[in-house]
């Protein structure tokens, strides 16, 4: 009973941290696109550029239940962020380790931030951990009912995001490298069970990718199209970065886990711990694969960090710590909590936070307040998240050709213009980004208040108002 209360207390803490001030940060470009697609779910057709259909149909259900708002748009990742922590208590490990991991996941800057962000990655982290739990449970108990359940969760992960294929590659390659004979024997002995167990998984896959039977042909082309698209994104490095892209992010926000996981990898490898060898393989292959891929964005750090957390806290609870190292870890953990508060509640739209990636400026909600109830024309090919914010307003969009006459109360333009009958009200930033300019003398100021180390860049737009006659 006492343990259940502790678990519920941690889950309650995680819930509070994820739900409070959920609509504080302006809607990110990607969030607004995802929310907009959800608003028009009746027209949904799978497009690999916007990842899997699970996010949209699930968010649509939340909109139906709780209404349409920034808060409800971010509720789905919050729910899965909480469920991820709840899963820890179903894992087979020491009770103390479960408490430490679940508490850390509750306050982790990376996991907390992306549990409050309308993207697929926190959902993917949940499916990944559930796949691990079901797989290990089956290997220990050999309950056949777990196979269709496992295949169904794999299918749901594929319906969520294409990097489910990376997870499957990591998990399956470990089994083939470590236990090739056992894997082949299992396939031979379960030749009839496997196709039967695939039926619910294939049904889930077909329903989601066919837009629930509206586009049955899309279910057949979804996988090859997604592979083609993301291989091309990797080739052109649309969102490229250096091989070490994720290391500074983990060092800044998750340094206790980074240090402990490296020490843990060395220790458990030397010990030959069978269970931890899998986590080491998972962590290192994730780090190498995501560091190699041409598409590098901070939310993908979740998939590197998840196995690292298990290595870190297994090491912490199994191996006695010397006092100097323990003191360093406590200090670093204090900074992790401080950083989590900064990035999630104090300035969640600050472009100088590496987790904040090409974020919508705080100027945008201010402009939106002024535009409410008016007719608006937007003369720019960069306009997200305005379709989301102005979803109930009369808005016309013009990217290339500007009409000679506009029937609008306000005009938003990318270039400064002169239109008879309008005056400029203000310039504002649509979104901001930051390319660090390391200066050693500014490092303390940056670590404390995110000041220095170069100025953010911004995409500026111009707001014009019709002159009163």
Short mmCIF file of C-alpha atoms in Angstrom, two decimals:
data_model
loop_
_atom_site.label_atom_id
_atom_site.label_comp_id
_atom_site.label_asym_id
_atom_site.label_seq_id
_atom_site.Cartn_x
_atom_site.Cartn_y
_atom_site.Cartn_z
CA UNK A 1 0.00 0.00 0.00
CA UNK A 2 2.82 2.38 0.91
CA UNK A 3 4.55 1.73 -2.41
CA UNK A 4 1.34 2.37 -4.35
CA UNK A 5 0.93 5.72 -2.58
CA UNK A 6 4.51 6.68 -3.43
CA UNK A 7 3.97 5.73 -7.08
CA UNK A 8 0.71 7.70 -7.21
CA UNK A 9 2.44 10.67 -5.58
CA UNK A 10 5.17 10.69 -8.24
CA UNK A 11 2.60 10.36 -11.03
CA UNK A 12 0.61 13.23 -9.49
CA UNK A 13 3.78 15.37 -9.34
CA UNK A 14 4.53 14.58 -13.00
CA UNK A 15 0.93 15.45 -13.93
CA UNK A 16 1.05 18.82 -12.19
CA UNK A 17 4.41 19.72 -13.76
CA UNK A 18 3.07 18.87 -17.21
CA UNK A 19 -0.33 20.54 -17.01
CA UNK A 20 0.50 23.85 -15.29
CA UNK A 21 0.97 26.83 -17.63
CA UNK A 22 0.53 24.44 -20.56
CA UNK A 23 -0.58 27.24 -22.89
CA UNK A 24 2.14 29.68 -21.77
CA UNK A 25 4.42 29.14 -24.77
CA UNK A 26 3.27 30.40 -28.20
CA UNK A 27 2.35 27.62 -30.59
CA UNK A 28 5.44 26.44 -32.45
CA UNK A 29 5.34 26.27 -36.25
CA UNK A 30 5.13 22.44 -36.13
CA UNK A 31 2.54 22.45 -33.35
CA UNK A 32 0.29 24.81 -35.30
CA UNK A 33 0.56 22.64 -38.42
CA UNK A 34 -0.29 19.52 -36.41
CA UNK A 35 -3.24 21.24 -34.74
CA UNK A 36 -4.45 22.62 -38.10
CA UNK A 37 -4.33 19.16 -39.70
CA UNK A 38 -6.34 17.86 -36.74
CA UNK A 39 -8.98 20.56 -37.23
CA UNK A 40 -9.47 19.27 -40.79
CA UNK A 41 -9.24 15.57 -39.96
CA UNK A 42 -12.07 14.76 -42.39
CA UNK A 43 -9.63 15.58 -45.23
CA UNK A 44 -6.66 13.76 -43.71
CA UNK A 45 -4.36 11.78 -46.00
CA UNK A 46 -1.05 10.44 -44.71
CA UNK A 47 1.95 12.58 -45.65
CA UNK A 48 5.34 11.38 -44.32
CA UNK A 49 6.52 15.00 -43.95
CA UNK A 50 4.05 15.35 -41.05
CA UNK A 51 4.63 11.88 -39.58
CA UNK A 52 2.06 9.28 -38.63
CA UNK A 53 -1.74 9.55 -38.29
CA UNK A 54 -1.97 8.51 -34.63
CA UNK A 55 -1.24 12.05 -33.38
CA UNK A 56 -4.01 13.62 -35.45
CA UNK A 57 -6.82 11.17 -34.75
CA UNK A 58 -6.01 11.10 -31.02
CA UNK A 59 -5.82 14.90 -30.78
CA UNK A 60 -9.10 15.10 -32.72
CA UNK A 61 -10.72 13.00 -29.98
CA UNK A 62 -9.36 15.40 -27.33
CA UNK A 63 -10.72 18.38 -29.27
CA UNK A 64 -14.12 16.67 -29.31
CA UNK A 65 -14.01 16.05 -25.56
CA UNK A 66 -12.45 19.28 -24.27
CA UNK A 67 -12.84 21.86 -27.03
CA UNK A 68 -10.27 23.54 -29.26
CA UNK A 69 -7.47 25.49 -27.57
CA UNK A 70 -3.69 25.55 -27.14
CA UNK A 71 -4.18 23.72 -23.85
CA UNK A 72 -6.20 20.88 -25.35
CA UNK A 73 -3.87 20.70 -28.37
CA UNK A 74 -0.99 19.85 -26.03
CA UNK A 75 -2.97 17.47 -23.83
CA UNK A 76 -2.12 14.30 -25.78
CA UNK A 77 1.67 14.57 -25.29
CA UNK A 78 1.02 15.42 -21.63
CA UNK A 79 -1.00 12.22 -21.22
CA UNK A 80 1.69 10.09 -22.84
CA UNK A 81 4.40 11.83 -20.82
CA UNK A 82 2.55 10.82 -17.66
CA UNK A 83 1.88 7.28 -18.92
CA UNK A 84 5.59 6.88 -19.70
CA UNK A 85 6.39 7.54 -16.04
CA UNK A 86 3.62 5.18 -14.90
CA UNK A 87 5.20 2.42 -17.04
CA UNK A 88 8.36 2.54 -14.92
CA UNK A 89 6.46 0.94 -12.03
CA UNK A 90 5.67 -2.10 -14.20
CA UNK A 91 9.33 -2.79 -14.94
CA UNK A 92 11.36 -5.47 -13.19
CA UNK A 93 14.00 -3.61 -11.22
CA UNK A 94 14.71 -2.54 -7.66
CA UNK A 95 12.03 -0.38 -6.07
CA UNK A 96 14.58 2.32 -5.29
CA UNK A 97 15.65 2.40 -8.95
CA UNK A 98 12.03 2.75 -10.07
CA UNK A 99 11.53 5.72 -7.75
CA UNK A 100 14.70 7.48 -8.93
CA UNK A 101 13.95 6.94 -12.64
CA UNK A 102 10.31 8.03 -12.35
CA UNK A 103 11.26 11.11 -10.32
CA UNK A 104 13.96 12.04 -12.79
CA UNK A 105 11.64 11.62 -15.77
CA UNK A 106 9.17 13.89 -13.97
CA UNK A 107 11.62 16.80 -13.82
CA UNK A 108 13.95 16.06 -16.75
CA UNK A 109 14.19 19.23 -18.90
CA UNK A 110 14.03 17.23 -22.15
CA UNK A 111 11.18 14.90 -21.17
CA UNK A 112 9.18 17.63 -19.44
CA UNK A 113 9.52 20.11 -22.32
CA UNK A 114 8.51 17.65 -25.02
CA UNK A 115 5.68 16.28 -22.87
CA UNK A 116 4.23 19.79 -23.22
CA UNK A 117 4.80 20.04 -26.98
CA UNK A 118 2.46 18.83 -29.73
CA UNK A 119 4.85 16.41 -31.39
CA UNK A 120 5.10 12.64 -31.74
CA UNK A 121 8.34 11.95 -29.87
CA UNK A 122 7.07 11.59 -26.32
CA UNK A 123 4.39 9.22 -27.65
CA UNK A 124 7.12 7.25 -29.41
CA UNK A 125 9.09 7.03 -26.16
CA UNK A 126 6.02 5.50 -24.48
CA UNK A 127 5.52 2.90 -27.25
CA UNK A 128 9.25 2.08 -27.21
CA UNK A 129 9.29 1.39 -23.48
CA UNK A 130 6.05 -0.60 -23.71
CA UNK A 131 7.58 -2.73 -26.49
CA UNK A 132 10.56 -3.42 -24.23
CA UNK A 133 8.32 -4.37 -21.28
CA UNK A 134 6.10 -6.70 -23.35
CA UNK A 135 9.10 -8.32 -25.05
CA UNK A 136 10.95 -9.01 -21.80
CA UNK A 137 7.76 -10.25 -20.15
CA UNK A 138 7.23 -12.71 -23.01
CA UNK A 139 10.84 -13.91 -22.91
CA UNK A 140 10.53 -14.64 -19.20
CA UNK A 141 7.02 -16.16 -19.09
CA UNK A 142 6.40 -17.23 -22.69
CA UNK A 143 2.73 -16.22 -22.52
CA UNK A 144 1.52 -16.47 -26.10
CA UNK A 145 -1.13 -13.78 -25.61
CA UNK A 146 1.72 -11.25 -25.29
CA UNK A 147 2.78 -11.74 -28.93
CA UNK A 148 -0.31 -10.15 -30.56
CA UNK A 149 -0.17 -7.42 -27.88
CA UNK A 150 3.49 -6.78 -28.71
CA UNK A 151 2.85 -6.70 -32.46
CA UNK A 152 -0.08 -4.31 -31.94
CA UNK A 153 2.08 -1.87 -29.95
CA UNK A 154 4.73 -2.05 -32.68
CA UNK A 155 1.99 -1.20 -35.19
CA UNK A 156 0.86 1.77 -33.08
CA UNK A 157 4.45 3.01 -32.96
CA UNK A 158 4.64 2.79 -36.76
CA UNK A 159 1.38 4.78 -36.92
CA UNK A 160 2.98 7.43 -34.70
CA UNK A 161 6.32 8.21 -36.31
CA UNK A 162 8.65 6.75 -38.91
CA UNK A 163 11.59 6.45 -36.50
CA UNK A 164 9.77 3.42 -35.07
CA UNK A 165 11.77 1.62 -37.78
CA UNK A 166 14.98 2.74 -36.06
CA UNK A 167 13.74 1.37 -32.74
CA UNK A 168 12.81 -1.94 -34.37
CA UNK A 169 16.21 -2.13 -36.05
CA UNK A 170 17.98 -1.57 -32.72
CA UNK A 171 15.90 -4.12 -30.80
CA UNK A 172 15.91 -6.83 -33.48
CA UNK A 173 19.58 -6.40 -34.39
CA UNK A 174 20.54 -6.88 -30.73
CA UNK A 175 18.63 -10.17 -30.59
CA UNK A 176 20.14 -11.37 -33.87
CA UNK A 177 23.67 -10.46 -32.85
CA UNK A 178 23.38 -11.78 -29.31
CA UNK A 179 21.05 -14.77 -29.73
CA UNK A 180 20.93 -15.74 -33.45
CA UNK A 181 20.24 -19.43 -32.86
CA UNK A 182 17.45 -18.79 -30.36
CA UNK A 183 15.76 -16.29 -32.69
CA UNK A 184 15.76 -18.71 -35.63
CA UNK A 185 14.50 -21.53 -33.41
CA UNK A 186 11.69 -19.33 -32.08
CA UNK A 187 10.60 -18.41 -35.63
CA UNK A 188 10.51 -22.11 -36.62
CA UNK A 189 8.56 -23.14 -33.52
CA UNK A 190 6.01 -20.31 -33.84
CA UNK A 191 5.38 -20.44 -37.57
CA UNK A 192 1.60 -20.56 -37.05
CA UNK A 193 1.45 -18.11 -34.13
CA UNK A 194 3.25 -15.25 -35.91
CA UNK A 195 0.79 -14.70 -38.82
CA UNK A 196 -2.21 -15.00 -36.46
CA UNK A 197 -0.62 -12.49 -34.06
CA UNK A 198 -0.01 -10.09 -36.94
CA UNK A 199 -3.74 -9.79 -37.73
CA UNK A 200 -4.61 -7.13 -35.08
CA UNK A 201 -1.37 -5.26 -35.83
CA UNK A 202 -2.10 -5.15 -39.56
CA UNK A 203 -5.69 -4.07 -38.87
CA UNK A 204 -4.47 -1.15 -36.72
CA UNK A 205 -1.94 -0.18 -39.38
CA UNK A 206 -4.48 -0.37 -42.21
CA UNK A 207 -7.16 1.62 -40.37
CA UNK A 208 -4.84 4.49 -39.44
CA UNK A 209 -2.94 4.78 -42.72
CA UNK A 210 -6.10 4.42 -44.81
CA UNK A 211 -7.62 7.36 -42.88
CA UNK A 212 -10.11 4.85 -41.45
CA UNK A 213 -10.97 3.41 -44.88
CA UNK A 214 -11.30 6.79 -46.64
CA UNK A 215 -8.07 6.19 -48.60
CA UNK A 216 -7.36 2.42 -48.57
CA UNK A 217 -4.66 2.75 -51.25
CA UNK A 218 -2.58 4.95 -48.90
CA UNK A 219 -2.09 2.07 -46.46
CA UNK A 220 -0.25 0.17 -49.20
CA UNK A 221 2.04 3.05 -50.20
CA UNK A 222 2.67 4.59 -46.75
CA UNK A 223 5.80 2.60 -45.88
CA UNK A 224 7.68 2.97 -49.21
CA UNK A 225 6.69 6.64 -49.41
CA UNK A 226 7.92 7.34 -45.88
CA UNK A 227 11.24 5.60 -46.54
CA UNK A 228 11.68 7.52 -49.80
CA UNK A 229 10.87 10.86 -48.16
CA UNK A 230 13.12 10.50 -45.12
CA UNK A 231 16.05 9.06 -47.06
CA UNK A 232 15.80 12.17 -49.24
CA UNK A 233 15.69 14.45 -46.18
CA UNK A 234 18.79 12.69 -44.89
CA UNK A 235 20.52 13.11 -48.25
CA UNK A 236 19.88 16.85 -48.57
CA UNK A 237 20.37 17.45 -44.81
CA UNK A 238 17.37 19.75 -44.68
CA UNK A 239 17.88 20.26 -40.95
CA UNK A 240 21.50 19.27 -40.72
CA UNK A 241 24.02 19.69 -37.96
CA UNK A 242 27.39 18.40 -36.77
CA UNK A 243 27.82 14.78 -35.65
CA UNK A 244 28.05 15.98 -32.03
CA UNK A 245 24.72 17.90 -32.29
CA UNK A 246 23.05 16.08 -29.36
CA UNK A 247 26.02 16.04 -27.00
CA UNK A 248 25.85 19.75 -25.96
CA UNK A 249 22.08 19.43 -25.43
CA UNK A 250 22.50 16.45 -23.10
CA UNK A 251 25.47 18.08 -21.38
CA UNK A 252 23.58 21.31 -20.66
CA UNK A 253 20.27 19.82 -19.56
CA UNK A 254 20.94 16.22 -18.52
CA UNK A 255 24.55 16.17 -17.28
CA UNK A 256 23.94 13.83 -14.27
CA UNK A 257 22.49 11.18 -16.58
CA UNK A 258 25.19 11.72 -19.20
CA UNK A 259 28.00 11.21 -16.66
CA UNK A 260 26.36 8.25 -14.90
CA UNK A 261 25.40 6.54 -18.15
CA UNK A 262 28.98 6.73 -19.46
CA UNK A 263 30.31 5.32 -16.18
CA UNK A 264 27.53 2.73 -16.23
CA UNK A 265 28.37 1.61 -19.77
CA UNK A 266 31.98 0.96 -18.73
CA UNK A 267 30.99 -0.81 -15.50
CA UNK A 268 28.22 -3.05 -16.86
CA UNK A 269 30.23 -3.97 -19.96
CA UNK A 270 33.10 -5.13 -17.76
CA UNK A 271 30.67 -7.04 -15.56
CA UNK A 272 29.01 -8.66 -18.58
CA UNK A 273 25.55 -7.89 -17.18
CA UNK A 274 23.15 -9.45 -19.74
CA UNK A 275 20.24 -7.11 -19.01
CA UNK A 276 22.34 -3.95 -19.01
CA UNK A 277 24.23 -4.97 -22.15
CA UNK A 278 20.98 -4.46 -24.04
CA UNK A 279 20.54 -0.94 -22.60
CA UNK A 280 24.16 -0.14 -23.49
CA UNK A 281 23.56 -1.33 -27.05
CA UNK A 282 20.29 0.62 -27.23
CA UNK A 283 21.94 3.81 -25.93
CA UNK A 284 25.07 3.66 -28.10
CA UNK A 285 23.32 2.67 -31.34
CA UNK A 286 20.68 5.38 -30.79
CA UNK A 287 23.39 7.96 -30.22
CA UNK A 288 25.31 6.87 -33.33
CA UNK A 289 22.27 6.58 -35.62
CA UNK A 290 20.66 9.90 -34.65
CA UNK A 291 24.05 11.64 -34.75
CA UNK A 292 24.66 10.29 -38.26
CA UNK A 293 21.25 11.11 -39.74
CA UNK A 294 21.04 14.33 -41.75
CA UNK A 295 17.87 15.46 -39.96
CA UNK A 296 18.97 16.75 -36.53
CA UNK A 297 16.47 18.43 -34.20
CA UNK A 298 16.48 18.66 -30.39
CA UNK A 299 13.32 16.61 -29.79
CA UNK A 300 15.10 13.54 -31.16
CA UNK A 301 17.37 13.66 -28.10
CA UNK A 302 14.50 11.92 -26.26
CA UNK A 303 15.34 8.67 -28.06
CA UNK A 304 18.99 8.85 -27.00
CA UNK A 305 18.21 9.92 -23.45
CA UNK A 306 15.64 7.22 -22.61
CA UNK A 307 18.04 4.23 -22.49
CA UNK A 308 20.74 6.43 -20.93
CA UNK A 309 18.45 7.11 -17.94
CA UNK A 310 18.10 3.39 -17.22
CA UNK A 311 21.86 2.84 -17.38
CA UNK A 312 22.50 5.88 -15.18
CA UNK A 313 20.16 4.96 -12.34
CA UNK A 314 20.92 1.23 -12.41
CA UNK A 315 24.56 2.24 -11.97
CA UNK A 316 23.73 4.73 -9.22
CA UNK A 317 21.73 2.19 -7.18
CA UNK A 318 24.08 -0.76 -7.68
CA UNK A 319 27.53 0.78 -7.32
CA UNK A 320 28.62 2.68 -4.18
CA UNK A 321 29.44 6.31 -4.97
CA UNK A 322 32.44 8.10 -3.53
CA UNK A 323 31.50 11.28 -1.68
CA UNK A 324 33.21 13.73 -4.08
CA UNK A 325 31.41 12.20 -7.08
CA UNK A 326 28.12 12.14 -5.17
CA UNK A 327 28.52 15.83 -4.30
CA UNK A 328 29.20 16.70 -7.96
CA UNK A 329 26.12 14.73 -9.04
CA UNK A 330 23.93 16.53 -6.47
CA UNK A 331 25.17 19.91 -7.73
CA UNK A 332 24.58 18.91 -11.34
CA UNK A 333 21.12 17.58 -10.49
CA UNK A 334 20.29 20.90 -8.84
CA UNK A 335 21.28 22.66 -12.05
CA UNK A 336 19.16 20.21 -14.07
CA UNK A 337 16.11 21.12 -11.98
CA UNK A 338 16.95 24.83 -12.35
CA UNK A 339 17.29 24.45 -16.14
CA UNK A 340 14.00 22.57 -16.29
CA UNK A 341 12.20 25.41 -14.51
CA UNK A 342 13.82 27.98 -16.84
CA UNK A 343 12.97 26.26 -20.12
CA UNK A 344 9.48 25.09 -19.14
CA UNK A 345 8.05 27.94 -17.07
CA UNK A 346 10.26 31.06 -16.97
CA UNK A 347 11.04 31.60 -20.66
CA UNK A 348 9.77 28.61 -22.68
CA UNK A 349 10.05 30.61 -25.93
CA UNK A 350 13.61 31.86 -25.39
CA UNK A 351 15.54 30.98 -28.58
CA UNK A 352 18.75 30.77 -26.54
CA UNK A 353 17.47 27.56 -24.97
CA UNK A 354 18.76 24.72 -27.20
CA UNK A 355 15.48 22.83 -26.68
CA UNK A 356 13.63 25.83 -28.14
CA UNK A 357 14.06 25.27 -31.87
CA UNK A 358 13.05 28.02 -34.33
CA UNK A 359 10.27 28.98 -31.95
CA UNK A 360 7.31 31.26 -32.63
CA UNK A 361 8.04 34.64 -31.05
CA UNK A 362 6.14 36.00 -28.05
CA UNK A 363 5.24 38.90 -30.38
CA UNK A 364 2.78 36.70 -32.28
CA UNK A 365 0.12 36.26 -29.54
CA UNK A 366 0.23 40.04 -28.98
CA UNK A 367 -0.41 40.68 -32.68
CA UNK A 368 -3.18 38.06 -32.73
CA UNK A 369 -5.03 39.91 -29.94
CA UNK A 370 -5.09 43.04 -32.10
CA UNK A 371 -6.29 41.11 -35.16
CA UNK A 372 -9.22 39.33 -33.53
CA UNK A 373 -12.58 40.28 -35.02
CA UNK A 374 -11.07 41.90 -38.11
CA UNK A 375 -10.49 40.97 -41.75
CA UNK A 376 -6.83 40.15 -42.39
CA UNK A 377 -4.62 39.74 -45.45
CA UNK A 378 -1.24 38.03 -45.12
CA UNK A 379 1.29 38.81 -47.86
CA UNK A 380 3.99 36.28 -47.05
CA UNK A 381 4.95 32.70 -47.80
CA UNK A 382 6.00 32.40 -44.14
CA UNK A 383 2.84 32.62 -42.08
CA UNK A 384 2.56 29.70 -39.66
CA UNK A 385 1.24 29.63 -36.92
CA UNK A 386 -1.33 32.24 -38.08
CA UNK A 387 -3.73 29.69 -39.67
CA UNK A 388 -4.10 28.14 -36.21
CA UNK A 389 -4.37 31.38 -34.24
CA UNK A 390 -6.72 33.02 -36.77
CA UNK A 391 -8.79 29.91 -37.48
CA UNK A 392 -12.05 31.71 -36.66
CA UNK A 393 -11.20 34.94 -38.51
CA UNK A 394 -11.57 36.07 -42.12
CA UNK A 395 -8.05 35.69 -43.55
CA UNK A 396 -6.68 35.72 -47.09
CA UNK A 397 -3.17 34.51 -47.89
CA UNK A 398 -1.03 35.88 -50.74
CA UNK A 399 2.49 34.55 -51.14
CA UNK A 400 3.67 35.80 -54.55
CA UNK A 401 1.06 37.97 -56.27
CA UNK A 402 -0.23 40.93 -54.28
CA UNK A 403 -3.66 42.14 -55.41
CA UNK A 404 -4.04 45.80 -56.32
CA UNK A 405 -6.92 46.13 -53.92
CA UNK A 406 -7.28 44.41 -50.57
CA UNK A 407 -10.50 44.23 -48.59
CA UNK A 408 -8.81 43.88 -45.22
CA UNK A 409 -8.64 45.81 -41.96
CA UNK A 410 -5.08 44.61 -41.31
CA UNK A 411 -2.26 43.50 -43.58
CA UNK A 412 0.71 41.38 -42.51
CA UNK A 413 3.57 41.62 -45.01
CA UNK A 414 6.98 40.00 -45.24
CA UNK A 415 8.43 42.95 -47.14
CA UNK A 416 7.84 46.60 -46.31
CA UNK A 417 5.16 47.89 -48.66
CA UNK A 418 3.24 51.04 -49.46
CA UNK A 419 -0.48 50.52 -49.98
CA UNK A 420 -2.82 53.45 -50.25
CA UNK A 421 -5.14 53.72 -47.28
CA UNK A 422 -2.91 51.78 -44.84
CA UNK A 423 -0.34 52.78 -42.25
CA UNK A 424 2.31 50.63 -40.59
CA UNK A 425 1.48 49.82 -36.98
CA UNK A 426 4.52 47.81 -35.96
CA UNK A 427 7.24 45.36 -36.94
CA UNK A 428 7.20 42.02 -35.17
CA UNK A 429 9.13 38.77 -35.07
CA UNK A 430 7.35 35.73 -36.48
CA UNK A 431 9.91 33.24 -35.18
CA UNK A 432 13.39 33.26 -33.70
CA UNK A 433 16.47 31.06 -33.72
CA UNK A 434 19.89 31.09 -32.16
CA UNK A 435 23.31 30.06 -33.45
CA UNK A 436 25.67 29.99 -30.43
CA UNK A 437 28.82 32.08 -30.58
CA UNK A 438 30.91 30.55 -27.79
CA UNK A 439 32.72 33.08 -25.65
CA UNK A 440 34.29 31.62 -22.52
CA UNK A 441 33.91 34.83 -20.50
CA UNK A 442 30.13 34.83 -21.17
CA UNK A 443 29.61 31.19 -20.16
CA UNK A 444 28.65 31.89 -16.50
CA UNK A 445 26.07 34.47 -17.59
CA UNK A 446 24.66 32.05 -20.13
CA UNK A 447 24.43 29.16 -17.67
CA UNK A 448 22.62 31.30 -15.10
CA UNK A 449 20.30 33.48 -17.20
CA UNK A 450 20.83 32.42 -20.86
CA UNK A 451 22.43 35.79 -21.65
CA UNK A 452 25.43 36.37 -23.92
CA UNK A 453 26.93 33.85 -26.39
CA UNK A 454 25.53 35.72 -29.41
CA UNK A 455 22.20 37.29 -30.33
CA UNK A 456 19.18 35.43 -31.70
CA UNK A 457 18.15 35.76 -35.32
CA UNK A 458 14.55 36.45 -36.32
CA UNK A 459 12.14 36.49 -39.23
CA UNK A 460 10.48 39.91 -39.14
CA UNK A 461 7.04 40.73 -40.49
CA UNK A 462 5.25 44.07 -40.74
CA UNK A 463 1.73 44.90 -39.58
CA UNK A 464 -0.37 47.51 -41.41
CA UNK A 465 -3.75 48.91 -40.42
CA UNK A 466 -6.40 50.49 -42.61
CA UNK A 467 -6.63 54.26 -42.09
CA UNK A 468 -9.92 55.44 -40.68
CA UNK A 469 -11.86 57.70 -43.04
#
